Short mmCIF file of C-alpha atoms in Angstrom, two decimals:
data_model
loop_
_atom_site.label_atom_id
_atom_site.label_comp_id
_atom_site.label_asym_id
_atom_site.label_seq_id
_atom_site.Cartn_x
_atom_site.Cartn_y
_atom_site.Cartn_z
CA MET A 1 139.62 95.54 181.52
CA THR A 2 142.65 93.94 179.84
CA THR A 3 143.23 91.75 182.85
CA ILE A 4 139.66 90.46 182.74
CA LYS A 5 139.96 89.60 179.05
CA ILE A 6 143.18 87.69 179.59
CA TYR A 7 141.72 85.83 182.56
CA CYS A 8 138.66 84.73 180.60
CA TYR A 9 140.93 83.59 177.76
CA ILE A 10 142.93 81.46 180.21
CA VAL A 11 139.78 79.84 181.60
CA PHE A 12 138.55 79.06 178.09
CA GLY A 13 141.92 77.57 177.24
CA ILE A 14 141.82 75.35 180.29
CA LEU A 15 138.33 74.10 179.45
CA LEU A 16 139.30 73.36 175.87
CA SER A 17 142.42 71.52 176.94
CA ILE A 18 140.48 69.35 179.39
CA THR A 19 137.88 68.44 176.81
CA VAL A 20 140.54 67.14 174.45
CA GLN A 21 142.78 65.38 176.93
CA ILE A 22 140.31 63.48 179.12
CA GLU A 23 137.29 63.30 176.86
CA SER A 24 135.06 64.87 179.49
CA GLN A 25 132.08 67.09 178.87
CA ILE A 26 131.53 70.72 179.79
CA CYS A 27 128.28 71.62 181.53
CA GLU A 28 126.89 75.06 180.75
CA LYS A 29 124.16 77.06 182.49
CA THR A 30 123.99 74.29 185.05
CA ALA A 31 123.74 74.68 188.82
CA GLN A 32 126.54 73.37 191.02
CA TYR A 33 126.15 69.56 191.41
CA ASP A 34 123.17 69.49 189.03
CA GLN A 35 122.84 66.48 186.73
CA CYS A 36 124.94 66.58 183.57
CA SER A 37 125.13 62.90 182.65
CA THR A 38 122.96 59.84 182.14
CA ASN A 39 124.77 58.57 185.25
CA ASN A 40 122.89 60.07 188.22
CA ALA A 41 126.09 59.77 190.27
CA CYS A 42 127.62 62.59 188.19
CA GLY A 43 127.11 66.34 188.57
CA CYS A 44 128.45 69.68 187.44
CA PHE A 45 131.52 71.08 189.24
CA HIS A 46 131.87 74.81 188.58
CA MET A 47 135.20 76.12 187.28
CA LEU A 48 136.99 79.03 188.90
CA GLY A 49 136.27 82.31 187.17
CA ALA A 50 133.79 80.84 184.70
CA ASN A 51 130.41 82.50 184.18
CA ASP A 52 126.91 81.23 183.40
CA GLY A 53 127.25 78.03 185.41
CA VAL A 54 130.11 76.64 183.30
CA GLY A 55 131.89 73.63 184.74
CA ILE A 56 133.05 70.07 184.21
CA CYS A 57 130.86 67.01 184.61
CA GLY A 58 132.31 64.58 187.16
CA PHE A 59 131.59 61.92 189.79
CA LEU A 60 129.80 63.52 192.75
CA TRP A 61 131.19 61.55 195.66
CA PRO A 62 134.97 61.49 195.79
CA THR A 63 136.42 61.10 199.29
CA CYS A 64 136.73 64.66 200.61
CA SER A 65 139.80 63.90 202.72
CA ARG A 66 141.74 62.94 199.57
CA LEU A 67 141.12 66.26 197.82
CA VAL A 68 143.77 68.93 198.41
CA PRO A 69 143.23 72.70 198.07
CA CYS A 70 144.30 74.40 194.86
CA ASN A 71 147.31 76.71 194.83
CA SER A 72 145.93 79.94 196.36
CA SER A 73 148.02 82.20 194.09
CA ASP A 74 146.78 80.98 190.71
CA ASN A 75 144.20 78.22 191.48
CA SER A 76 146.42 75.58 189.89
CA CYS A 77 147.14 71.99 190.90
CA LEU A 78 150.63 70.54 191.25
CA GLN A 79 149.68 67.22 189.69
CA SER A 80 148.88 67.19 185.98
CA ASN A 81 146.00 64.76 186.46
CA MET A 82 144.15 67.19 188.71
CA ILE A 83 141.96 70.20 187.93
CA CYS A 84 140.84 73.03 190.19
CA VAL A 85 137.07 73.12 190.79
CA GLN A 86 134.58 74.37 193.33
CA HIS A 87 133.34 71.68 195.72
CA PRO A 88 131.72 73.47 198.70
CA GLN A 89 130.32 70.28 200.18
CA CYS A 90 133.91 69.24 200.93
CA ASP A 91 135.61 72.61 201.46
CA ASP A 92 134.89 76.32 200.94
CA ARG A 93 138.25 76.59 199.18
CA PRO A 94 138.74 75.45 195.56
CA LEU A 95 139.93 71.85 195.45
CA CYS A 96 142.06 69.77 193.09
CA TYR A 97 139.84 67.10 191.58
CA PRO A 98 141.12 63.99 189.72
CA VAL A 99 140.37 64.27 186.01
CA THR A 100 140.04 60.48 185.77
CA MET A 101 136.72 60.84 187.62
CA MET A 102 135.44 63.20 184.90
CA ASN A 103 135.93 60.80 182.00
CA GLU A 104 132.95 60.20 179.73
CA ASN A 105 133.25 56.49 180.49
CA ILE A 106 132.15 57.35 184.04
CA CYS A 107 129.88 60.29 183.18
CA PRO A 108 128.35 59.67 179.73
CA PRO A 109 126.72 62.72 178.10
CA MET A 110 123.03 63.35 178.62
CA ILE A 111 120.84 61.77 175.97
CA SER A 112 118.80 64.38 174.20
CA ASN A 113 115.14 63.62 174.72
CA ILE A 114 113.73 66.92 173.54
CA ASN A 115 111.87 65.24 170.68
CA LEU A 116 110.32 62.50 172.78
CA LYS A 117 106.53 62.54 172.57
CA TRP A 118 103.85 61.19 174.83
CA LYS A 119 102.01 58.11 173.62
CA LEU A 120 98.36 59.02 173.66
CA ASN A 121 97.12 55.45 173.88
CA TYR A 122 96.54 54.17 177.39
CA SER A 123 94.75 51.45 179.33
CA ILE A 124 92.91 51.61 182.65
CA VAL A 125 94.67 49.48 185.27
CA ALA A 126 92.47 50.30 188.28
CA GLY A 127 88.96 51.68 188.63
CA GLY A 128 87.17 53.18 185.68
CA ASN A 129 83.77 52.37 187.14
CA GLY A 130 82.99 55.73 188.63
CA GLY A 131 83.98 57.06 192.02
CA GLY A 132 82.95 54.98 195.02
CA ASN A 133 83.92 52.51 197.71
CA ASP A 134 83.30 49.24 195.85
CA LEU A 135 86.39 47.17 195.11
CA ASN A 136 86.07 47.80 191.38
CA GLN A 137 86.14 51.56 191.99
CA VAL A 138 88.71 54.10 193.14
CA ARG A 139 88.03 57.36 194.92
CA ARG A 140 90.29 60.08 196.27
CA VAL A 141 93.57 58.38 195.34
CA GLN A 142 96.37 60.01 197.33
CA GLY A 143 99.39 57.81 196.61
CA ILE A 144 100.32 54.69 194.66
CA TYR A 145 103.13 52.13 194.60
CA ILE A 146 103.78 49.77 191.67
CA ASP A 147 105.37 46.43 192.55
CA ASP A 148 106.56 44.82 189.32
CA ASP A 149 107.69 41.68 191.17
CA LYS A 150 104.20 41.00 192.54
CA GLN A 151 102.47 42.47 189.47
CA THR A 152 100.42 44.64 191.81
CA ILE A 153 99.53 48.31 192.15
CA TYR A 154 98.91 49.51 195.71
CA ILE A 155 96.55 52.48 196.01
CA THR A 156 95.87 54.65 199.06
CA GLN A 157 92.20 55.59 199.18
CA TYR A 158 92.21 58.66 201.39
CA ASN A 159 88.56 58.99 202.43
CA SER A 160 87.94 55.24 202.41
CA ASP A 161 90.64 54.62 205.05
CA ARG A 162 92.22 51.67 203.29
CA ILE A 163 94.96 50.45 200.96
CA VAL A 164 93.76 48.43 197.97
CA GLY A 165 96.00 46.14 195.89
CA TRP A 166 95.15 45.64 192.21
CA LYS A 167 96.74 42.73 190.39
CA PHE A 168 97.69 43.59 186.82
CA GLY A 169 94.79 42.75 184.53
CA GLU A 170 92.23 42.22 187.30
CA GLU A 171 88.88 44.03 187.22
CA SER A 172 88.73 44.69 190.96
CA GLY A 173 91.09 45.15 193.86
CA GLU A 174 91.63 43.56 197.27
CA ILE A 175 91.86 45.37 200.60
CA VAL A 176 95.40 44.81 201.91
CA ALA A 177 95.42 47.29 204.84
CA GLY A 178 92.71 49.09 206.77
CA GLY A 179 89.14 48.71 205.62
CA ASN A 180 87.92 48.28 209.20
CA GLY A 181 86.20 51.59 209.49
CA HIS A 182 87.43 55.05 210.37
CA GLY A 183 89.49 55.15 213.58
CA ASP A 184 92.80 54.95 215.42
CA GLU A 185 92.83 51.32 216.48
CA ILE A 186 95.86 49.33 215.31
CA ASN A 187 93.77 47.56 212.64
CA GLN A 188 92.34 50.84 211.31
CA LEU A 189 93.58 53.66 209.10
CA HIS A 190 92.47 57.29 209.01
CA ASN A 191 93.01 59.16 205.74
CA PRO A 192 96.16 57.32 204.58
CA SER A 193 98.19 59.55 202.25
CA ASP A 194 100.99 57.33 200.87
CA VAL A 195 102.29 53.77 200.75
CA THR A 196 105.54 52.00 199.86
CA VAL A 197 106.77 48.40 200.07
CA ASP A 198 109.57 46.89 202.13
CA LYS A 199 110.29 43.98 199.79
CA LYS A 200 112.92 42.40 202.03
CA ASN A 201 110.48 41.96 204.93
CA ASP A 202 107.34 41.74 202.74
CA LEU A 203 105.69 44.71 204.45
CA LEU A 204 103.54 47.65 203.44
CA ILE A 205 104.79 50.91 204.96
CA ILE A 206 101.92 53.39 205.23
CA CYS A 207 101.67 57.06 206.09
CA ASP A 208 98.53 57.01 208.25
CA GLN A 209 98.13 60.76 208.00
CA GLY A 210 94.87 61.22 209.91
CA ASN A 211 96.26 59.29 212.89
CA GLU A 212 99.64 61.08 212.65
CA ARG A 213 101.69 57.90 212.52
CA VAL A 214 103.64 55.61 210.19
CA VAL A 215 102.54 51.97 210.33
CA GLN A 216 103.52 48.64 208.78
CA TRP A 217 101.21 45.87 207.58
CA SER A 218 102.35 42.41 206.57
CA ARG A 219 101.53 41.46 202.98
CA GLN A 220 101.23 37.85 204.15
CA LYS A 221 98.81 38.79 206.95
CA GLN A 222 100.79 36.60 209.32
CA ILE A 223 101.57 39.33 211.83
CA ASP A 224 99.53 42.17 213.27
CA PRO A 225 99.99 45.77 212.09
CA ARG A 226 102.59 47.76 214.03
CA ILE A 227 103.27 51.45 214.59
CA ILE A 228 106.77 52.36 213.38
CA ILE A 229 106.72 56.08 214.21
CA ALA A 230 104.05 57.74 216.35
CA GLU A 231 103.06 61.41 216.61
CA ILE A 232 104.29 62.53 213.21
CA LYS A 233 102.39 64.62 210.67
CA CYS A 234 103.52 62.56 207.73
CA ASN A 235 102.66 63.37 204.12
CA GLY A 236 104.72 60.95 202.03
CA VAL A 237 106.79 57.81 202.58
CA THR A 238 109.37 55.87 200.56
CA ILE A 239 112.16 53.35 201.12
CA ASP A 240 115.69 53.02 199.75
CA ASN A 241 117.72 49.98 198.66
CA ASN A 242 119.07 49.53 202.18
CA GLY A 243 115.59 49.32 203.70
CA ASP A 244 115.82 52.76 205.31
CA ILE A 245 112.46 54.55 205.44
CA TYR A 246 112.04 58.22 204.49
CA ILE A 247 109.06 60.31 205.61
CA SER A 248 108.10 63.83 204.56
CA GLU A 249 106.79 65.73 207.56
CA GLY A 250 104.48 68.74 207.42
CA GLU A 251 104.93 70.26 210.86
CA THR A 252 108.72 70.59 210.79
CA HIS A 253 108.87 70.96 206.97
CA SER A 254 111.48 68.25 206.70
CA VAL A 255 112.27 64.77 205.40
CA ILE A 256 113.47 62.31 208.03
CA ARG A 257 115.17 58.93 207.65
CA PHE A 258 114.38 55.97 209.88
CA LYS A 259 116.87 53.11 209.96
CA GLN A 260 115.19 49.91 211.01
CA GLY A 261 116.44 48.74 214.37
CA GLU A 262 117.38 52.23 215.52
CA ALA A 263 115.39 54.35 217.95
CA GLU A 264 116.30 57.79 216.60
CA VAL A 265 115.44 59.37 213.26
CA THR A 266 117.72 61.63 211.20
CA THR A 267 116.71 64.79 209.33
CA VAL A 268 118.02 64.45 205.77
CA ALA A 269 116.31 67.43 204.07
CA GLY A 270 114.85 70.70 205.32
CA GLY A 271 114.10 71.15 209.00
CA ASN A 272 114.95 74.88 208.88
CA GLY A 273 111.43 76.27 209.02
CA TYR A 274 109.07 76.60 206.06
CA GLY A 275 110.12 78.64 203.05
CA TYR A 276 111.78 78.55 199.66
CA GLU A 277 115.44 79.00 200.58
CA PRO A 278 117.79 76.20 199.41
CA ASN A 279 117.90 74.73 202.93
CA GLN A 280 114.13 74.89 203.44
CA LEU A 281 111.01 72.99 202.43
CA ASN A 282 107.40 74.13 202.45
CA ASN A 283 105.02 71.37 203.53
CA PRO A 284 106.93 68.60 201.66
CA ALA A 285 104.65 66.02 200.10
CA TYR A 286 106.01 63.34 197.76
CA ILE A 287 109.56 62.03 197.96
CA PHE A 288 111.77 59.82 195.83
CA VAL A 289 115.21 58.34 196.63
CA ASP A 290 117.43 57.30 193.72
CA GLU A 291 120.15 54.64 193.61
CA GLN A 292 122.77 57.15 194.78
CA TYR A 293 120.57 58.09 197.77
CA SER A 294 119.79 61.56 196.47
CA ILE A 295 116.38 62.65 197.72
CA TYR A 296 113.85 64.41 195.49
CA VAL A 297 111.19 66.37 197.38
CA SER A 298 108.05 68.02 196.00
CA ASP A 299 106.59 70.90 198.03
CA HIS A 300 102.83 70.59 198.34
CA GLU A 301 102.07 74.10 197.08
CA TYR A 302 103.17 75.64 193.78
CA GLY A 303 105.08 72.59 192.51
CA ARG A 304 108.69 73.27 193.56
CA VAL A 305 110.93 70.18 193.52
CA THR A 306 114.38 70.05 195.14
CA LYS A 307 117.10 67.42 194.94
CA TRP A 308 119.18 66.76 198.06
CA ILE A 309 122.41 64.91 197.34
CA LYS A 310 123.43 62.47 200.08
CA ASN A 311 124.56 64.34 203.24
CA ALA A 312 123.83 67.74 201.65
CA LYS A 313 122.72 70.65 203.84
CA GLU A 314 120.93 72.37 200.97
CA GLY A 315 118.81 71.21 198.07
CA ILE A 316 119.24 71.91 194.38
CA ILE A 317 116.12 73.32 192.74
CA VAL A 318 115.17 71.10 189.80
CA ALA A 319 111.71 72.63 189.33
CA LYS A 320 111.05 76.21 190.34
CA GLU A 321 107.97 77.13 192.29
CA GLN A 322 105.26 78.78 190.18
CA ILE A 323 104.05 81.49 192.57
CA PRO A 324 101.58 84.08 191.21
CA ASP A 325 101.97 87.80 191.85
CA GLY A 326 100.35 89.17 194.97
CA ASN A 327 98.78 87.19 197.78
CA ILE A 328 96.72 84.94 195.53
CA PRO A 329 96.19 81.45 197.00
CA PRO A 330 97.85 78.63 195.02
CA SER A 331 95.73 77.32 192.17
CA PHE A 332 97.42 73.91 192.09
CA TYR A 333 98.99 71.47 194.51
CA SER A 334 101.41 68.59 194.05
CA SER A 335 99.62 65.26 194.28
CA GLY A 336 102.27 62.87 192.94
CA MET A 337 105.86 62.73 191.72
CA ALA A 338 108.18 60.32 189.91
CA VAL A 339 111.72 60.50 188.52
CA ASP A 340 112.82 58.66 185.38
CA HIS A 341 116.28 57.34 184.45
CA PHE A 342 117.00 60.52 182.44
CA GLY A 343 116.66 62.59 185.61
CA ASN A 344 113.39 64.16 184.44
CA VAL A 345 110.90 64.82 187.22
CA TYR A 346 107.19 64.26 186.66
CA VAL A 347 104.71 66.02 188.94
CA ILE A 348 100.95 65.48 188.99
CA LEU A 349 99.00 68.57 190.00
CA LYS A 350 95.59 68.44 191.65
CA ALA A 351 94.03 70.56 188.93
CA SER A 352 94.51 67.53 186.63
CA VAL A 353 97.44 69.19 184.87
CA ASN A 354 100.44 66.98 184.14
CA ALA A 355 103.80 68.69 184.39
CA ARG A 356 106.97 67.29 182.84
CA ILE A 357 109.90 69.03 184.44
CA LYS A 358 113.51 69.28 183.37
CA PRO A 359 116.10 70.93 185.61
CA GLU A 360 115.35 74.66 186.03
CA GLU A 361 112.17 74.71 183.95
CA MET A 362 108.57 73.57 183.98
CA ILE A 363 106.84 72.38 180.84
CA LEU A 364 103.11 71.72 180.90
CA THR A 365 101.99 69.01 178.50
#
């Protein structure tokens, strides 16, 4: 018992010393690698021997080969500008991490937004004229993409087999993909579920769910539509700053990445059967890739959201699944997701309930 008390005292002393010397911040009750800063490139590194998820907030992607193991006898580091932390993505052993990469100049503290309130005033930007197939109506919206550069909102209309673009301020939209009837011809769509924009090549990238394919349509209508990936049960699609395309896939319960110009795809999340283990997904639906190439994935049922840091083999749960007791079917399904610059995740549920989610909790508003 005495030994435990002394050990805890030493850990506390180390944490206090670090806080003073390098002006870093301590993260408490935070999962390993979870966000602890307004900089999304920073995460929590757990300290040796600390309880309740206590660690130091630092830059997430140091070069693994430059990190040396801590002294195995006392978990210390030979260099004074290093601190011993857990970093299992680099090594199962504790590693000496440079304290200069934990400075608050690199990882500023999280801004408290507990008291932020929703603005209740709103304006209709598309539809509002009842459900239907006219161009001033929307019906069965499955996914949207907002292009600020073009001042246009792109809407997937699931049962209408088309993508409609609405210019900001316009009273009706314009068909920009599909709209040629229900079918599997190259100029047709069948129950499209999501859309994103490749701005570099001026293309719409569409998950043509009913035809089990991912297709591209030119926004200039100068080239014919083309199939990018065939025979895939896609749910959601997005694109990163490099132009790489990410698709959530229902059959393999995974997210894959497609680099343009390459023949093969890479699994970047899930792919280990369906389930709720950290390395699994369960019918992934909507996906989001941030500037650091972390992938946020919403499972279709129950609202779980996981964050997969670049090259990670497991995801970090940022919104726990809300599973009822017993074998009761789910009463809500994810039908949209977005991530703001604070790291908050917003999920739209099919039961018309909006959920604002902070790491490790769900708040219905």
